[in-house]
Short mmCIF file of C-alpha atoms (C1' of nucleotides) in Angstrom, two decimals:
data_model
loop_
_atom_site.label_atom_id
_atom_site.label_comp_id
_atom_site.label_asym_id
_atom_site.label_seq_id
_atom_site.Cartn_x
_atom_site.Cartn_y
_atom_site.Cartn_z
CA UNK A 174 51.71 -15.73 -4.64
CA UNK A 175 50.64 -15.95 -8.22
CA UNK A 176 53.25 -13.45 -9.27
CA UNK A 177 52.98 -11.75 -12.71
CA UNK A 178 55.86 -12.91 -14.78
CA UNK A 179 58.89 -10.97 -13.96
CA UNK A 180 60.75 -9.19 -16.78
CA UNK A 181 64.55 -9.55 -17.05
CA UNK A 182 64.69 -5.76 -16.28
CA UNK A 183 62.94 -6.14 -13.08
CA UNK A 184 65.04 -9.29 -12.14
CA UNK A 185 68.25 -7.02 -12.81
CA UNK A 186 66.91 -4.26 -10.49
CA UNK A 187 66.05 -6.51 -7.47
CA UNK A 188 69.72 -7.07 -6.56
CA UNK A 189 70.20 -3.26 -6.60
CA UNK A 190 67.38 -2.92 -4.15
CA UNK A 191 68.82 -5.63 -2.10
CA UNK A 192 72.19 -4.10 -1.90
CA UNK A 193 70.51 -0.75 -0.78
CA UNK A 194 68.34 -2.53 1.92
CA UNK A 195 71.52 -4.25 3.26
CA UNK A 196 73.17 -0.80 3.52
CA UNK A 197 70.44 0.61 5.88
CA UNK A 198 71.53 0.93 9.42
CA UNK A 199 70.79 -1.75 11.76
CA UNK A 200 67.36 -1.79 12.88
CA UNK A 201 65.60 0.31 10.24
CA UNK A 202 62.04 -1.10 10.46
CA UNK A 203 60.53 0.40 7.40
CA UNK A 204 61.51 1.64 3.96
CA UNK A 205 59.31 3.29 1.25
CA UNK A 206 59.37 2.65 -2.33
CA UNK A 207 60.11 6.44 -2.75
CA UNK A 208 63.04 6.10 -0.61
CA UNK A 209 64.41 2.98 -2.42
CA UNK A 210 63.88 4.62 -5.62
CA UNK A 211 65.79 7.78 -4.81
CA UNK A 212 68.72 5.69 -3.51
CA UNK A 213 69.12 3.76 -6.65
CA UNK A 214 68.05 6.45 -9.22
CA UNK A 215 64.90 5.05 -10.42
CA UNK A 216 61.21 6.04 -10.78
CA UNK A 217 59.33 5.28 -7.55
CA UNK A 218 56.25 3.84 -9.47
CA UNK A 219 58.63 1.37 -10.98
CA UNK A 220 60.10 0.32 -7.70
CA UNK A 221 56.63 -0.16 -6.35
CA UNK A 222 55.80 -2.29 -9.44
CA UNK A 223 58.87 -4.44 -8.82
CA UNK A 224 58.23 -4.88 -5.29
CA UNK A 225 54.62 -5.85 -5.87
CA UNK A 226 55.77 -8.80 -7.92
CA UNK A 227 58.00 -10.01 -5.12
CA UNK A 228 56.61 -9.06 -1.71
CA UNK A 229 53.54 -9.33 0.34
CA UNK A 230 53.05 -5.54 -0.07
CA UNK A 231 53.69 -2.59 2.02
CA UNK A 232 51.39 -0.36 4.08
CA UNK A 233 50.42 3.15 3.10
CA UNK A 234 52.11 5.73 5.41
CA UNK A 235 54.78 3.44 6.55
CA UNK A 236 56.12 1.62 3.60
CA UNK A 237 57.55 -1.94 3.47
CA UNK A 238 58.86 -3.85 6.39
CA UNK A 239 62.55 -3.97 5.71
CA UNK A 240 63.26 -7.36 6.96
CA UNK A 241 60.42 -8.91 5.25
CA UNK A 242 61.51 -7.24 1.92
CA UNK A 243 65.04 -8.50 2.12
CA UNK A 244 63.75 -12.05 2.92
CA UNK A 245 61.26 -11.90 -0.10
CA UNK A 246 63.72 -10.39 -2.59
CA UNK A 247 66.38 -13.18 -1.63
CA UNK A 248 63.84 -15.82 -1.64
CA UNK A 249 62.98 -14.83 -5.22
CA UNK A 250 66.42 -14.71 -6.48
CA UNK A 251 67.27 -18.03 -4.89
CA UNK A 252 64.31 -19.55 -6.31
CA UNK A 253 64.40 -23.25 -7.33
CA UNK A 254 67.21 -24.13 -4.89
CA UNK A 255 70.95 -24.23 -4.94
CA UNK A 256 72.58 -24.16 -8.40
CA UNK A 257 75.87 -25.93 -8.88
CA UNK A 258 78.29 -24.45 -11.68
CA UNK A 259 81.56 -25.16 -13.11
CA UNK A 260 84.21 -22.78 -14.53
CA UNK A 261 86.00 -23.79 -17.62
CA UNK A 262 89.48 -22.11 -18.00
CA UNK A 263 91.31 -21.52 -14.86
CA UNK A 264 93.29 -18.38 -16.00
CA UNK A 265 93.45 -15.26 -14.34
CA UNK A 266 89.64 -14.33 -14.68
CA UNK A 267 88.40 -17.96 -14.08
CA UNK A 268 90.63 -18.09 -10.97
CA UNK A 269 89.32 -14.74 -9.88
CA UNK A 270 85.77 -15.71 -10.25
CA UNK A 271 86.39 -19.01 -8.50
CA UNK A 272 87.69 -17.18 -5.47
CA UNK A 273 85.01 -14.43 -5.56
CA UNK A 274 83.02 -14.71 -2.40
CA UNK A 275 79.73 -13.41 -3.52
CA UNK A 276 78.12 -16.32 -5.25
CA UNK A 277 76.81 -17.92 -1.95
CA UNK A 278 74.36 -14.91 -1.30
CA UNK A 279 72.52 -16.00 -4.49
CA UNK A 280 72.86 -19.84 -3.74
CA UNK A 281 75.23 -20.49 -6.30
CA UNK A 282 77.88 -22.90 -5.63
CA UNK A 283 81.18 -23.58 -7.49
CA UNK A 284 81.25 -27.30 -7.95
CA UNK A 285 83.88 -27.91 -10.49
CA UNK A 286 86.89 -26.21 -12.31
CA UNK A 287 88.39 -27.43 -15.71
CA UNK A 288 91.35 -26.38 -17.60
CA UNK A 289 93.28 -28.05 -20.60
CA UNK A 290 96.54 -27.16 -19.05
CA UNK A 291 97.88 -30.34 -17.35
CA UNK A 292 100.14 -28.07 -15.08
CA UNK A 293 96.97 -26.74 -13.44
CA UNK A 294 95.22 -30.05 -12.90
CA UNK A 295 95.09 -31.04 -9.17
CA UNK A 296 95.64 -27.59 -7.82
CA UNK A 297 92.81 -26.39 -5.36
CA UNK A 298 91.33 -23.05 -6.40
CA UNK A 299 88.25 -21.40 -4.75
CA UNK A 300 87.49 -24.69 -2.89
CA UNK A 301 87.58 -27.02 -5.88
CA UNK A 302 90.24 -29.14 -7.48
CA UNK A 303 91.11 -28.22 -11.15
CA UNK A 304 90.51 -31.12 -13.30
CA UNK A 305 91.53 -31.74 -16.97
CA UNK A 306 89.09 -30.82 -19.41
CA UNK A 307 88.52 -34.42 -20.54
CA UNK A 308 86.84 -35.15 -17.30
CA UNK A 309 84.14 -32.66 -17.93
CA UNK A 310 81.37 -34.90 -19.13
CA UNK A 311 81.68 -37.58 -16.25
CA UNK A 312 82.25 -34.94 -13.75
CA UNK A 313 79.52 -32.75 -14.55
CA UNK A 314 76.96 -35.37 -14.87
CA UNK A 315 77.97 -37.15 -11.59
CA UNK A 316 77.67 -33.85 -9.73
CA UNK A 317 74.58 -32.48 -11.35
CA UNK A 318 76.25 -29.40 -12.83
CA UNK A 319 73.96 -27.57 -15.36
CA UNK A 320 75.69 -24.25 -15.50
CA UNK A 321 78.99 -23.33 -16.98
CA UNK A 322 81.17 -20.25 -16.89
CA UNK A 323 83.45 -19.95 -19.82
CA UNK A 324 86.65 -18.12 -19.18
CA UNK A 325 89.00 -19.56 -21.81
CA UNK A 326 90.86 -17.70 -24.46
CA UNK A 327 88.82 -17.00 -27.49
CA UNK A 328 90.58 -19.42 -29.69
CA UNK A 329 89.57 -22.15 -27.17
CA UNK A 330 85.93 -20.97 -26.69
CA UNK A 331 84.08 -23.14 -29.15
CA UNK A 332 85.78 -26.34 -28.19
CA UNK A 333 85.03 -25.57 -24.49
CA UNK A 334 81.42 -24.61 -25.28
CA UNK A 335 80.88 -27.89 -27.14
CA UNK A 336 82.46 -29.94 -24.34
CA UNK A 337 80.03 -28.25 -21.88
CA UNK A 338 77.11 -28.94 -23.97
CA UNK A 339 78.31 -32.52 -24.40
CA UNK A 340 78.47 -32.60 -20.64
CA UNK A 341 74.78 -31.82 -20.34
CA UNK A 342 75.22 -28.25 -19.20
CA UNK A 343 72.15 -26.14 -20.11
CA UNK A 344 73.47 -22.72 -19.54
CA UNK A 345 76.73 -21.18 -20.33
CA UNK A 346 78.07 -17.68 -19.42
CA UNK A 347 80.61 -16.93 -21.98
CA UNK A 348 83.31 -14.45 -21.11
CA UNK A 349 85.37 -15.06 -24.17
CA UNK A 350 85.18 -12.30 -26.96
CA UNK A 351 84.48 -14.82 -29.68
CA UNK A 352 81.43 -15.92 -31.93
CA UNK A 353 80.08 -19.20 -30.63
CA UNK A 354 78.02 -21.43 -32.64
CA UNK A 355 75.47 -22.67 -30.24
CA UNK A 356 74.63 -26.35 -29.71
CA UNK A 357 71.25 -27.37 -29.56
CA UNK A 358 69.56 -27.33 -26.05
CA UNK A 359 72.00 -24.80 -24.68
CA UNK A 360 71.53 -21.22 -23.74
CA UNK A 361 74.48 -18.93 -24.01
CA UNK A 362 74.88 -15.48 -22.54
CA UNK A 363 77.82 -13.44 -23.71
CA UNK A 364 79.61 -11.31 -21.34
CA UNK A 365 81.96 -9.02 -23.29
CA UNK A 366 84.14 -7.01 -20.75
CA UNK A 367 85.74 -4.82 -23.22
CA UNK A 368 82.66 -4.08 -25.18
CA UNK A 369 80.70 -3.23 -22.00
CA UNK A 370 83.39 -0.86 -20.81
CA UNK A 371 83.42 0.65 -23.99
CA UNK A 372 79.70 1.37 -24.43
CA UNK A 373 79.67 2.64 -20.86
CA UNK A 374 82.73 4.86 -21.22
CA UNK A 375 81.75 6.78 -24.44
CA UNK A 376 78.28 8.34 -24.22
CA UNK A 377 77.27 6.50 -27.35
CA UNK A 378 73.57 6.85 -26.79
CA UNK A 379 73.58 10.22 -28.11
CA UNK A 380 73.34 10.32 -31.76
CA UNK A 381 76.29 11.15 -33.93
CA UNK A 382 76.97 14.33 -35.99
CA UNK A 383 74.27 15.63 -38.14
CA UNK A 384 76.14 16.44 -41.24
CA UNK A 385 73.35 16.35 -43.86
CA UNK A 386 73.83 13.84 -46.81
CA UNK A 387 70.37 14.04 -48.22
CA UNK A 388 71.83 14.70 -51.69
CA UNK A 389 73.47 11.35 -51.62
CA UNK A 390 76.84 12.00 -53.06
CA UNK A 391 79.71 13.14 -51.32
CA UNK A 392 82.92 14.99 -52.30
CA UNK B 80 75.85 10.05 -41.80
CA UNK B 81 73.22 11.51 -39.55
CA UNK B 82 72.57 8.29 -37.66
CA UNK B 83 69.55 7.86 -35.76
CA UNK B 84 70.15 7.66 -32.14
CA UNK B 85 71.50 4.38 -31.23
CA UNK B 86 69.59 2.59 -28.32
CA UNK B 87 71.65 0.76 -25.59
CA UNK B 88 70.16 -2.44 -26.95
CA UNK B 89 71.65 -1.83 -30.40
CA UNK B 90 75.01 -1.09 -28.90
CA UNK B 91 75.10 -4.21 -26.94
CA UNK B 92 74.27 -6.13 -30.24
CA UNK B 93 76.98 -4.63 -32.26
CA UNK B 94 79.86 -6.37 -30.58
CA UNK B 95 78.26 -9.82 -31.09
CA UNK B 96 77.85 -8.98 -34.81
CA UNK B 97 81.53 -8.05 -34.97
CA UNK B 98 82.57 -11.31 -33.16
CA UNK B 99 80.56 -13.17 -35.80
CA UNK B 100 82.19 -11.23 -38.80
CA UNK B 101 85.63 -11.88 -37.31
CA UNK B 102 84.77 -15.49 -37.17
CA UNK B 103 84.04 -15.64 -40.87
CA UNK B 104 86.88 -17.40 -42.96
CA UNK B 105 89.46 -15.33 -44.52
CA UNK B 106 88.23 -13.78 -47.67
CA UNK B 107 84.52 -13.80 -47.19
CA UNK B 108 83.49 -10.79 -49.35
CA UNK B 109 79.73 -10.40 -48.29
CA UNK B 110 77.38 -11.05 -45.62
CA UNK B 111 73.76 -10.77 -45.42
CA UNK B 112 71.73 -9.59 -42.40
CA UNK B 113 69.80 -12.93 -42.56
CA UNK B 114 73.04 -14.67 -42.09
CA UNK B 115 74.22 -12.65 -39.28
CA UNK B 116 70.71 -12.89 -37.54
CA UNK B 117 70.78 -16.52 -37.77
CA UNK B 118 74.31 -16.89 -36.41
CA UNK B 119 73.63 -14.75 -33.34
CA UNK B 120 70.13 -15.67 -33.03
CA UNK B 121 68.14 -12.54 -33.55
CA UNK B 122 65.54 -11.32 -35.93
CA UNK B 123 66.80 -10.44 -39.31
CA UNK B 124 64.96 -7.17 -39.62
CA UNK B 125 66.37 -6.17 -36.27
CA UNK B 126 69.99 -7.00 -37.57
CA UNK B 127 69.19 -4.87 -40.62
CA UNK B 128 68.06 -1.85 -38.52
CA UNK B 129 70.99 -1.99 -36.37
CA UNK B 130 73.45 -1.99 -39.43
CA UNK B 131 71.39 0.72 -40.86
CA UNK B 132 72.51 2.90 -38.01
CA UNK B 133 76.17 2.04 -38.53
CA UNK B 134 76.93 1.26 -42.10
CA UNK B 135 76.87 2.73 -45.56
CA UNK B 136 74.30 0.09 -46.39
CA UNK B 137 74.28 -3.22 -48.19
CA UNK B 138 73.05 -4.24 -51.59
CA UNK B 139 69.82 -6.24 -52.33
CA UNK B 140 70.94 -9.66 -53.44
CA UNK B 141 74.62 -9.58 -52.16
CA UNK B 142 74.31 -8.20 -48.64
CA UNK B 143 76.90 -6.10 -46.93
CA UNK B 144 80.61 -5.86 -47.73
CA UNK B 145 82.30 -7.88 -44.85
CA UNK B 146 85.40 -5.67 -44.67
CA UNK B 147 83.35 -2.40 -44.61
CA UNK B 148 80.86 -3.58 -42.16
CA UNK B 149 83.55 -4.71 -39.66
CA UNK B 150 85.34 -1.19 -40.30
CA UNK B 151 82.10 0.71 -39.76
CA UNK B 152 81.06 -1.25 -36.62
CA UNK B 153 84.63 -0.80 -34.98
CA UNK B 154 84.58 2.78 -35.84
CA UNK B 155 81.26 3.34 -34.15
CA UNK B 156 82.18 1.43 -31.04
CA UNK B 157 85.57 3.29 -30.76
CA UNK B 158 83.83 6.65 -31.56
CA UNK B 159 85.42 9.79 -29.67
CA UNK B 160 88.84 8.30 -29.61
CA UNK B 161 90.91 6.54 -27.00
CA UNK B 162 89.67 6.21 -23.51
CA UNK B 163 91.95 5.95 -20.59
CA UNK B 164 90.73 4.17 -17.52
CA UNK B 165 91.97 3.22 -14.12
CA UNK B 166 91.32 0.15 -12.00
CA UNK B 167 90.87 0.73 -8.31
CA UNK B 168 91.39 -2.36 -6.30
CA UNK B 169 94.15 -4.79 -7.42
CA UNK B 170 92.94 -7.93 -5.90
CA UNK B 171 92.24 -11.01 -7.94
CA UNK B 172 89.49 -9.61 -10.10
CA UNK B 173 91.25 -6.11 -10.53
CA UNK B 174 94.45 -7.90 -11.53
CA UNK B 175 92.56 -10.15 -13.92
CA UNK B 176 90.99 -7.40 -15.78
CA UNK B 177 94.32 -5.30 -15.79
CA UNK B 178 96.00 -8.24 -17.72
CA UNK B 179 92.86 -9.02 -19.93
CA UNK B 180 93.96 -8.36 -23.49
CA UNK B 181 90.64 -7.44 -24.98
CA UNK B 182 90.34 -3.80 -24.21
CA UNK B 183 92.64 -2.48 -26.83
CA UNK B 184 90.07 -3.65 -29.58
CA UNK B 185 87.71 -1.06 -28.27
CA UNK B 186 90.37 1.60 -27.88
CA UNK B 187 90.38 1.38 -24.13
CA UNK B 188 93.62 1.73 -22.30
CA UNK B 189 94.54 0.88 -18.88
CA UNK B 190 96.23 4.04 -17.65
CA UNK B 191 96.47 3.48 -13.97
CA UNK B 192 96.03 1.15 -11.22
CA UNK B 193 95.40 1.77 -7.54
CA UNK B 194 95.24 -0.07 -4.13
CA UNK B 195 95.27 0.88 -0.47
CA UNK B 196 97.42 -2.16 0.28
CA UNK B 197 100.95 -0.47 0.64
CA UNK B 198 102.31 -3.99 -0.16
CA UNK B 199 101.01 -3.78 -3.73
CA UNK B 200 102.33 -0.25 -4.39
CA UNK B 201 105.23 -0.23 -6.89
CA UNK B 202 104.39 -3.55 -8.55
CA UNK B 203 103.60 -3.53 -12.31
CA UNK B 204 100.31 -5.39 -13.30
CA UNK B 205 98.98 -5.29 -16.79
CA UNK B 206 101.48 -2.71 -17.83
CA UNK B 207 100.94 -0.16 -15.25
CA UNK B 208 102.49 0.43 -11.78
CA UNK B 209 100.15 0.07 -8.81
CA UNK B 210 99.92 3.28 -6.89
CA UNK B 211 98.63 4.05 -3.48
CA UNK B 212 94.98 5.28 -3.28
CA UNK B 213 95.98 8.64 -2.07
CA UNK B 214 97.70 9.52 -5.42
CA UNK B 215 94.44 8.90 -7.25
CA UNK B 216 93.46 12.48 -7.65
CA UNK B 217 96.67 13.91 -8.97
CA UNK B 218 97.39 10.98 -11.10
CA UNK B 219 94.02 10.69 -12.81
CA UNK B 220 93.85 14.46 -13.45
CA UNK B 221 97.37 14.51 -14.79
CA UNK B 222 96.63 11.54 -16.95
CA UNK B 223 93.29 12.46 -18.22
CA UNK B 224 91.47 9.45 -16.66
CA UNK B 225 87.74 9.77 -16.78
CA UNK B 226 86.69 6.24 -16.23
CA UNK B 227 87.24 3.90 -13.26
CA UNK B 228 86.66 0.28 -12.75
CA UNK B 229 86.03 -0.57 -9.19
CA UNK B 230 87.16 -3.86 -7.96
CA UNK B 231 87.49 -3.41 -4.22
CA UNK B 232 85.83 -5.32 -1.47
CA UNK B 233 82.23 -4.20 -0.78
CA UNK B 234 83.24 -2.64 2.57
CA UNK B 235 85.69 -0.17 0.65
CA UNK B 236 83.44 0.57 -2.43
CA UNK B 237 81.91 3.77 -1.09
CA UNK B 238 85.15 5.25 -0.18
CA UNK B 239 86.91 4.37 -3.34
CA UNK B 240 83.88 5.75 -5.29
CA UNK B 241 84.20 9.09 -3.53
CA UNK B 242 87.91 9.15 -4.18
CA UNK B 243 87.30 8.43 -7.99
CA UNK B 244 84.78 11.31 -8.05
CA UNK B 245 87.15 13.43 -6.42
CA UNK B 246 89.68 12.62 -8.82
CA UNK B 247 87.36 13.86 -11.50
CA UNK B 248 86.26 10.53 -12.86
CA UNK B 249 82.93 10.87 -14.75
CA UNK B 250 82.03 7.13 -15.16
CA UNK B 251 82.43 4.40 -12.85
CA UNK B 252 81.88 0.53 -13.64
CA UNK B 253 81.39 -0.85 -10.01
CA UNK B 254 81.94 -4.59 -9.42
CA UNK B 255 81.50 -4.35 -5.77
CA UNK B 256 78.24 -5.87 -4.72
CA UNK B 257 77.28 -2.81 -2.39
CA UNK B 258 75.16 0.01 -2.50
CA UNK B 259 76.93 3.21 -3.45
CA UNK B 260 75.51 6.72 -2.79
CA UNK B 261 76.36 8.32 -6.11
CA UNK B 262 78.44 11.56 -6.07
CA UNK B 263 77.01 14.42 -8.15
CA UNK B 264 78.32 14.47 -11.71
CA UNK B 265 79.43 10.63 -11.85
CA UNK B 266 77.62 7.76 -13.65
CA UNK B 267 77.86 4.56 -11.90
CA UNK B 268 76.88 1.24 -13.57
CA UNK B 269 76.80 -1.70 -11.40
CA UNK B 270 78.10 -5.11 -12.50
CA UNK B 271 76.96 -7.66 -10.03
CA UNK B 272 78.72 -11.01 -10.92
CA UNK B 273 76.90 -13.18 -8.54
CA UNK B 274 73.38 -11.70 -9.38
CA UNK B 275 74.06 -11.97 -13.09
CA UNK B 276 74.82 -15.64 -12.78
CA UNK B 277 71.95 -16.19 -10.48
CA UNK B 278 69.44 -14.41 -12.98
CA UNK B 279 70.93 -16.43 -15.99
CA UNK B 280 70.90 -19.65 -14.17
CA UNK B 281 67.53 -20.07 -12.86
CA UNK B 282 65.05 -19.59 -15.54
CA UNK B 283 63.29 -16.81 -13.61
CA UNK B 284 61.62 -15.11 -16.50
CA UNK B 285 58.84 -17.74 -16.10
CA UNK B 286 56.37 -16.63 -13.59
CA UNK B 287 56.14 -18.53 -10.24
CA UNK B 288 53.84 -21.02 -9.09
CA UNK B 289 50.03 -20.30 -9.52
CA UNK B 290 48.65 -21.40 -6.22
CA UNK B 291 45.67 -19.33 -5.81
CA UNK B 292 45.65 -17.10 -2.65
CA UNK B 293 42.70 -15.03 -3.62
CA UNK B 294 41.17 -15.50 -0.16
CA UNK B 295 43.98 -13.72 1.28
CA UNK B 296 44.75 -15.86 4.34
CA UNK B 297 47.00 -18.85 4.76
CA UNK B 298 46.99 -21.34 7.41
"C1'" DT C 91 63.88 -12.16 -66.00
"C1'" DA C 92 63.03 -13.97 -61.27
"C1'" DG C 93 64.22 -13.93 -56.78
"C1'" DA C 94 67.09 -12.82 -52.87
"C1'" DT C 95 67.90 -9.15 -50.11
"C1'" DT C 96 67.71 -4.47 -48.50
"C1'" DG C 97 65.37 -0.59 -46.32
"C1'" DT C 98 61.00 1.52 -44.81
"C1'" DT C 99 56.53 2.24 -43.25
"C1'" DA C 100 53.03 0.27 -40.32
"C1'" DA C 101 51.52 -2.89 -36.37
"C1'" DT C 102 52.40 -5.08 -32.42
"C1'" DC C 103 54.33 -5.69 -28.16
"C1'" DG C 104 56.16 -4.80 -23.73
"C1'" DA C 105 57.95 -1.50 -20.40
"C1'" DT C 106 57.85 2.98 -18.19
"C1'" DT C 107 55.56 6.58 -16.48
"C1'" DA C 108 51.47 9.31 -15.09
"C1'" DA C 109 46.98 9.70 -12.94
"C1'" DC C 110 44.18 8.60 -9.34
"C1'" DA C 111 41.70 5.99 -6.06
"C1'" DA C 112 42.42 3.30 -1.67
"C1'" DT C 113 44.18 3.04 2.92
"C1'" DC C 114 46.59 3.55 7.18
"C1'" DT D 102 41.48 14.30 10.34
"C1'" DA D 103 45.11 15.20 6.95
"C1'" DG D 104 48.52 13.51 4.44
"C1'" DA D 105 51.93 10.23 3.01
"C1'" DT D 106 52.36 6.23 0.71
"C1'" DT D 107 50.54 1.81 -1.61
"C1'" DG D 108 48.62 -0.21 -5.64
"C1'" DT D 109 46.14 0.03 -9.98
"C1'" DT D 110 44.30 1.40 -14.12
"C1'" DA D 111 45.30 4.28 -18.10
"C1'" DA D 112 48.55 6.85 -21.15
"C1'" DT D 113 53.02 7.15 -23.13
"C1'" DC D 114 56.91 5.72 -24.87
"C1'" DG D 115 60.33 2.86 -27.18
"C1'" DA D 116 61.74 -1.33 -29.15
"C1'" DT D 117 60.78 -5.31 -31.89
"C1'" DT D 118 58.40 -7.57 -35.32
"C1'" DA D 119 55.56 -7.85 -39.62
"C1'" DA D 120 54.31 -6.35 -44.19
"C1'" DC D 121 55.76 -4.47 -48.40
"C1'" DA D 122 57.94 -1.78 -51.98
"C1'" DA D 123 62.50 -1.01 -54.07
"C1'" DT D 124 66.47 -2.86 -56.20
"C1'" DC D 125 70.32 -5.50 -57.92
#
DNA sequence: TAGATTGTTAATCGATTAACAATC
DNA sequence: TAGATTGTTAATCGATTAACAATC
């Protein structure tokens, strides 16, 4: 297909298109980029560009074949085969994620769960047995786990991050609202729930008050 | 201060800076933009630009006063005063978020929780009593709730979204992996856990294989 | 003073949007 | 055919980075 390289922005829009396509009634044979754009609230040219990077292309007048489009977007988002990931920190958030059913659509498979609390070890959550943190290295290596989800309390985050790095994990999705010093060879993406909700809630993109302070001094 | 308008990108970086500043040892009097940039893995000019939009400014040679910087960033991220939000769908993810302690730092306050399951009604989770969904409108209006977090199963998402809109909520953070047709006057931001982990896990930003298909046909 | 660091102006880069030609 | 829709090329817009002057 010799796709142009996909921007992260495009990649983030594709799942939205996919959700919309899945929401269409049973045997809808075709969709137009215009239709998708309106449904998800984006520019139609942008949708067309995004789809051009993924699909075989549509037909003037008719649009894209729904089934093929779904297949192509899913194929792209699952590219490279199944991914096995571990969750570190089986508190409420970690447990909720472990039991979240949505990962399989993207060919993501929870393959291990760890917690430092001995009381949790041995329990099965989300289809995996919770293991003590000190088994991380052996277990991750044995099971080919290269992605870690970090759902420990902030104070434990750096230790857990280092442990994951030591276990050979390449990519970490960090939910702990804490600064991590990032070990070499590891990519960390921070997901800060509170900050995200805050930025979303307040309409901060608008600039602030315009009180002139050209003269420098106050009071 | 007559701030330039802040881009969403800047807003998303500020919490990272804040986490780093909080991680500094006790009485660190000054930080430089260079130092912050290196810690969070960004360009130092970018950090300086971001900080210029928020703070009173730093001093050549010394950098920024740590305490003031923390105060200014926090002030900006809490701008407009406390925000009261509701969680709709008190399953595992909803409950985990309800009990997540991190919201108060951003002056976000869980003010209500709703679920259609009568068995959950009356239970207290995260400091609020779970209410039946049909009390949404009255309760949200009475309590000035204008932000909703949607953690219901995909099949229930549209109904819950419409209910929140009917209750006067302006902003919805949707965790359900489903297409929502967005009621007028409401902003919806979709948070797709699985898609996010998928995009993060696979290094999809690289373009795909370069097999030439100039001739169009396959075999 | 010398040099580290800020803040700003200009250059680059990338992403979005507009204009238009191609096609079914 | 006429017109809706695709796909592409060009224009615009915004964000990041580089270069540099100001300052403590």
